[in-house]
CSV table of N, CA and C in Angstrom, one decimal:
chain,number,residue,atom,x,y,z
G,90,UNK,N,-17.4,16.5,-9.8
G,90,UNK,CA,-17.3,16.1,-11.2
G,90,UNK,C,-16.2,15.0,-11.3
G,91,UNK,N,-16.5,13.9,-12.0
G,91,UNK,CA,-15.5,12.8,-12.1
G,91,UNK,C,-14.5,13.1,-13.2
G,92,UNK,N,-13.3,12.6,-12.9
G,92,UNK,CA,-12.2,12.7,-14.0
G,92,UNK,C,-12.2,11.5,-14.9
G,93,UNK,N,-13.1,10.6,-14.6
G,93,UNK,CA,-13.2,9.4,-15.5
G,93,UNK,C,-14.2,9.7,-16.6
G,94,UNK,N,-13.9,9.2,-17.8
G,94,UNK,CA,-14.7,9.5,-19.0
G,94,UNK,C,-15.8,8.5,-19.2
G,95,UNK,N,-16.0,7.6,-18.3
G,95,UNK,CA,-17.0,6.5,-18.5
G,95,UNK,C,-17.9,6.6,-17.2
G,96,UNK,N,-19.1,6.2,-17.4
G,96,UNK,CA,-20.1,6.3,-16.2
G,96,UNK,C,-19.7,5.3,-15.1
G,97,UNK,N,-19.8,5.8,-13.9
G,97,UNK,CA,-19.5,5.0,-12.7
G,97,UNK,C,-20.5,5.4,-11.6
G,98,UNK,N,-20.8,4.5,-10.7
G,98,UNK,CA,-21.5,4.9,-9.5
G,98,UNK,C,-20.4,5.2,-8.4
G,99,UNK,N,-20.8,5.6,-7.3
G,99,UNK,CA,-19.8,6.0,-6.2
G,99,UNK,C,-18.8,4.9,-5.9
G,100,UNK,N,-19.3,3.7,-5.8
G,100,UNK,CA,-18.4,2.6,-5.5
G,100,UNK,C,-17.3,2.4,-6.6
G,101,UNK,N,-17.8,2.4,-7.8
G,101,UNK,CA,-16.9,2.2,-8.9
G,101,UNK,C,-15.9,3.4,-9.0
G,102,UNK,N,-16.3,4.6,-8.8
G,102,UNK,CA,-15.4,5.7,-8.8
G,102,UNK,C,-14.3,5.5,-7.8
G,103,UNK,N,-14.6,5.1,-6.6
G,103,UNK,CA,-13.6,4.9,-5.6
G,103,UNK,C,-12.7,3.8,-6.0
G,104,UNK,N,-13.2,2.7,-6.5
G,104,UNK,CA,-12.4,1.6,-7.0
G,104,UNK,C,-11.4,2.1,-8.1
G,105,UNK,N,-11.9,2.9,-9.0
G,105,UNK,CA,-11.0,3.4,-10.1
G,105,UNK,C,-9.9,4.3,-9.5
G,106,UNK,N,-10.3,5.1,-8.5
G,106,UNK,CA,-9.3,5.9,-7.9
G,106,UNK,C,-8.2,5.1,-7.2
G,107,UNK,N,-8.6,4.0,-6.7
G,107,UNK,CA,-7.7,3.1,-6.0
G,107,UNK,C,-6.7,2.5,-7.1
G,108,UNK,N,-7.3,2.2,-8.3
G,108,UNK,CA,-6.4,1.7,-9.4
G,108,UNK,C,-5.4,2.8,-9.8
G,109,UNK,N,-5.9,4.0,-9.9
G,109,UNK,CA,-5.0,5.1,-10.2
G,109,UNK,C,-3.9,5.2,-9.2
G,110,UNK,N,-4.2,5.2,-7.9
G,110,UNK,CA,-3.2,5.3,-6.9
G,110,UNK,C,-2.2,4.2,-6.9
G,111,UNK,N,-2.7,3.0,-7.2
G,111,UNK,CA,-1.8,1.8,-7.3
G,111,UNK,C,-0.8,2.0,-8.5
G,112,UNK,N,-1.3,2.5,-9.6
G,112,UNK,CA,-0.4,2.8,-10.7
G,112,UNK,C,0.6,3.9,-10.4
G,113,UNK,N,0.2,4.9,-9.7
G,113,UNK,CA,1.2,6.0,-9.3
G,113,UNK,C,2.2,5.4,-8.4
G,114,UNK,N,1.8,4.5,-7.5
G,114,UNK,CA,2.8,3.9,-6.5
G,114,UNK,C,3.7,2.9,-7.2
G,115,UNK,N,3.2,2.0,-8.0
G,115,UNK,CA,4.0,1.0,-8.7
G,115,UNK,C,4.9,1.5,-9.8
G,116,UNK,N,4.4,2.4,-10.6
G,116,UNK,CA,5.1,2.8,-11.8
G,116,UNK,C,5.6,4.2,-11.8
G,117,UNK,N,5.4,4.9,-10.7
G,117,UNK,CA,6.0,6.2,-10.5
G,117,UNK,C,5.6,7.2,-11.7
G,118,UNK,N,4.3,7.1,-12.0
G,118,UNK,CA,3.8,8.0,-13.1
G,118,UNK,C,2.9,9.0,-12.4
G,119,UNK,N,2.5,10.1,-13.1
G,119,UNK,CA,1.7,11.1,-12.5
G,119,UNK,C,0.3,10.6,-12.3
G,120,UNK,N,-0.5,11.2,-11.5
G,120,UNK,CA,-1.9,10.9,-11.3
G,120,UNK,C,-2.6,11.2,-12.6
G,121,UNK,N,-2.3,12.2,-13.3
G,121,UNK,CA,-2.9,12.6,-14.5
G,121,UNK,C,-2.7,11.5,-15.6
G,122,UNK,N,-1.5,11.0,-15.7
G,122,UNK,CA,-1.2,9.9,-16.6
G,122,UNK,C,-2.0,8.7,-16.3
G,123,UNK,N,-2.0,8.3,-15.0
G,123,UNK,CA,-2.8,7.1,-14.5
G,123,UNK,C,-4.3,7.3,-14.8
G,124,UNK,N,-4.8,8.4,-14.6
G,124,UNK,CA,-6.3,8.6,-14.9
G,124,UNK,C,-6.5,8.5,-16.4
G,125,UNK,N,-5.6,9.0,-17.2
G,125,UNK,CA,-5.7,8.9,-18.7
G,125,UNK,C,-5.6,7.5,-19.1
G,126,UNK,N,-4.7,6.7,-18.5
G,126,UNK,CA,-4.6,5.3,-18.9
G,126,UNK,C,-5.9,4.5,-18.5
G,127,UNK,N,-6.4,4.8,-17.3
G,127,UNK,CA,-7.7,4.1,-16.9
G,127,UNK,C,-8.8,4.5,-17.9
G,128,UNK,N,-8.9,5.8,-18.2
G,128,UNK,CA,-10.0,6.2,-19.1
G,128,UNK,C,-9.8,5.5,-20.5
G,129,UNK,N,-8.6,5.4,-21.0
G,129,UNK,CA,-8.4,4.8,-22.3
G,129,UNK,C,-8.8,3.3,-22.2
G,130,UNK,N,-8.4,2.6,-21.1
G,130,UNK,CA,-8.7,1.2,-21.0
G,130,UNK,C,-10.2,0.9,-20.9
G,131,UNK,N,-10.9,1.7,-20.1
G,131,UNK,CA,-12.3,1.4,-19.9
G,131,UNK,C,-13.3,2.2,-20.7
G,132,UNK,N,-12.7,2.9,-21.8
G,132,UNK,CA,-13.5,3.7,-22.7
G,132,UNK,C,-14.7,2.9,-23.2
G,133,UNK,N,-15.9,3.5,-23.2
G,133,UNK,CA,-17.1,2.9,-23.7
G,133,UNK,C,-17.8,1.9,-22.8
G,134,UNK,N,-17.3,1.7,-21.6
G,134,UNK,CA,-17.9,0.9,-20.6
G,134,UNK,C,-18.6,1.7,-19.5
G,135,UNK,N,-19.4,1.1,-18.7
G,135,UNK,CA,-20.0,1.7,-17.6
G,135,UNK,C,-19.9,0.8,-16.4
G,136,UNK,N,-19.7,1.3,-15.2
G,136,UNK,CA,-19.5,0.5,-14.0
G,136,UNK,C,-20.5,0.9,-13.0
G,137,UNK,N,-21.6,0.2,-12.8
G,137,UNK,CA,-22.6,0.5,-11.8
G,137,UNK,C,-23.1,-0.8,-11.2
G,138,UNK,N,-23.1,-0.9,-9.9
G,138,UNK,CA,-23.7,-2.1,-9.3
G,138,UNK,C,-22.6,-2.9,-8.7
G,139,UNK,N,-23.0,-3.7,-7.6
G,139,UNK,CA,-22.0,-4.5,-6.9
G,139,UNK,C,-21.4,-5.7,-7.6
G,140,UNK,N,-22.1,-6.1,-8.7
G,140,UNK,CA,-21.6,-7.3,-9.4
G,140,UNK,C,-20.9,-7.0,-10.7
G,141,UNK,N,-20.5,-5.8,-10.9
G,141,UNK,CA,-19.8,-5.4,-12.1
G,141,UNK,C,-18.5,-6.2,-12.3
G,142,UNK,N,-18.1,-6.4,-13.5
G,142,UNK,CA,-16.9,-7.2,-13.8
G,142,UNK,C,-15.7,-6.6,-13.3
G,143,UNK,N,-15.6,-5.3,-13.1
G,143,UNK,CA,-14.4,-4.6,-12.6
G,143,UNK,C,-14.0,-5.2,-11.2
G,144,UNK,N,-15.0,-5.6,-10.4
G,144,UNK,CA,-14.7,-6.1,-9.1
G,144,UNK,C,-14.3,-7.6,-9.0
G,145,UNK,N,-14.2,-8.2,-10.2
G,145,UNK,CA,-13.8,-9.6,-10.2
G,145,UNK,C,-12.3,-9.7,-10.1
G,146,UNK,N,-11.6,-8.6,-10.2
G,146,UNK,CA,-10.1,-8.6,-10.0
G,146,UNK,C,-9.8,-7.5,-9.0
G,147,UNK,N,-8.5,-7.5,-8.6
G,147,UNK,CA,-8.0,-6.5,-7.6
G,147,UNK,C,-7.6,-5.2,-8.3
G,148,UNK,N,-7.3,-4.2,-7.5
G,148,UNK,CA,-6.8,-3.0,-8.0
G,148,UNK,C,-5.4,-3.2,-8.7
G,149,UNK,N,-4.6,-4.1,-8.0
G,149,UNK,CA,-3.3,-4.4,-8.6
G,149,UNK,C,-3.4,-5.0,-9.9
G,150,UNK,N,-4.3,-6.0,-10.1
G,150,UNK,CA,-4.5,-6.6,-11.4
G,150,UNK,C,-4.8,-5.6,-12.4
G,151,UNK,N,-5.8,-4.7,-12.2
G,151,UNK,CA,-6.1,-3.7,-13.2
G,151,UNK,C,-5.0,-2.7,-13.4
G,152,UNK,N,-4.3,-2.3,-12.4
G,152,UNK,CA,-3.2,-1.4,-12.6
G,152,UNK,C,-2.2,-2.0,-13.6
G,153,UNK,N,-1.8,-3.2,-13.3
G,153,UNK,CA,-0.7,-3.8,-14.2
G,153,UNK,C,-1.3,-4.1,-15.6
G,154,UNK,N,-2.5,-4.6,-15.7
G,154,UNK,CA,-3.1,-4.9,-17.0
G,154,UNK,C,-3.2,-3.6,-17.8
G,155,UNK,N,-3.6,-2.6,-17.2
G,155,UNK,CA,-3.8,-1.3,-17.9
G,155,UNK,C,-2.4,-0.7,-18.3
G,156,UNK,N,-1.4,-0.9,-17.5
G,156,UNK,CA,-0.1,-0.2,-17.7
G,156,UNK,C,0.7,-1.0,-18.8
G,157,UNK,N,0.7,-2.3,-18.7
G,157,UNK,CA,1.6,-3.0,-19.6
G,157,UNK,C,1.0,-3.3,-21.0
G,158,UNK,N,1.8,-3.5,-22.0
G,158,UNK,CA,1.4,-3.9,-23.3
G,158,UNK,C,0.7,-5.2,-23.3
G,159,UNK,N,-0.2,-5.3,-24.3
G,159,UNK,CA,-0.9,-6.6,-24.5
G,159,UNK,C,0.2,-7.6,-24.8
G,160,UNK,N,0.0,-8.8,-24.3
G,160,UNK,CA,1.0,-9.9,-24.5
G,160,UNK,C,2.2,-9.9,-23.5
G,161,UNK,N,2.2,-8.9,-22.6
G,161,UNK,CA,3.1,-8.9,-21.5
G,161,UNK,C,2.5,-9.6,-20.3
G,162,UNK,N,3.1,-10.7,-20.0
G,162,UNK,CA,2.5,-11.6,-18.9
G,162,UNK,C,3.1,-11.2,-17.6
G,163,UNK,N,2.7,-10.1,-17.0
G,163,UNK,CA,3.3,-9.5,-15.8
G,163,UNK,C,3.2,-10.5,-14.6
G,164,UNK,N,2.3,-11.4,-14.6
G,164,UNK,CA,2.2,-12.4,-13.5
G,164,UNK,C,3.2,-13.5,-13.6
G,165,UNK,N,4.0,-13.6,-14.7
G,165,UNK,CA,5.0,-14.6,-14.8
G,165,UNK,C,6.3,-14.0,-14.5
G,166,UNK,N,7.0,-14.6,-13.5
G,166,UNK,CA,8.3,-14.1,-13.1
G,166,UNK,C,9.3,-14.2,-14.2
G,167,UNK,N,10.1,-13.2,-14.4
G,167,UNK,CA,11.1,-13.2,-15.4
G,167,UNK,C,10.7,-12.8,-16.8
G,168,UNK,N,9.4,-12.5,-17.0
G,168,UNK,CA,8.9,-12.1,-18.3
G,168,UNK,C,9.3,-10.6,-18.6
G,169,UNK,N,9.7,-10.3,-19.8
G,169,UNK,CA,10.0,-8.9,-20.1
G,169,UNK,C,8.7,-8.1,-20.2
G,170,UNK,N,8.7,-7.0,-19.5
G,170,UNK,CA,7.6,-6.1,-19.4
G,170,UNK,C,7.8,-4.8,-20.1
G,171,UNK,N,6.8,-4.4,-20.9
G,171,UNK,CA,6.9,-3.1,-21.6
G,171,UNK,C,5.6,-2.3,-21.4
G,172,UNK,N,5.7,-1.1,-20.9
G,172,UNK,CA,4.5,-0.3,-20.7
G,172,UNK,C,3.9,0.1,-22.1
G,173,UNK,N,2.6,0.2,-22.1
G,173,UNK,CA,1.9,0.7,-23.2
G,173,UNK,C,2.3,2.2,-23.4
G,174,UNK,N,2.5,2.6,-24.6
G,174,UNK,CA,2.8,4.0,-24.8
G,174,UNK,C,1.7,4.9,-24.4
G,175,UNK,N,2.0,6.1,-23.9
G,175,UNK,CA,1.0,7.0,-23.5
G,175,UNK,C,1.5,8.4,-23.9
G,176,UNK,N,0.6,9.2,-24.4
G,176,UNK,CA,-0.8,9.0,-24.7
G,176,UNK,C,-0.9,8.2,-25.9
């Protein structure tokens, strides 16, 4: 049984777990929190097939995009970064 609340195929499930592990490693958050953040971010979407939009970016991109507040430009050095509140 998947811990993700959106439909995935096997490939997408593994990719999402990689995003979760990247978040745990980078931000020192629990796996449960990382799964919750991924679920909240991708709510209402489905990832199935090799050409899905989720694969257009890396796990690191998604981890940082999901973790930080909108308007935090994490890719710009010296920018102030604020995590999105959770839950």
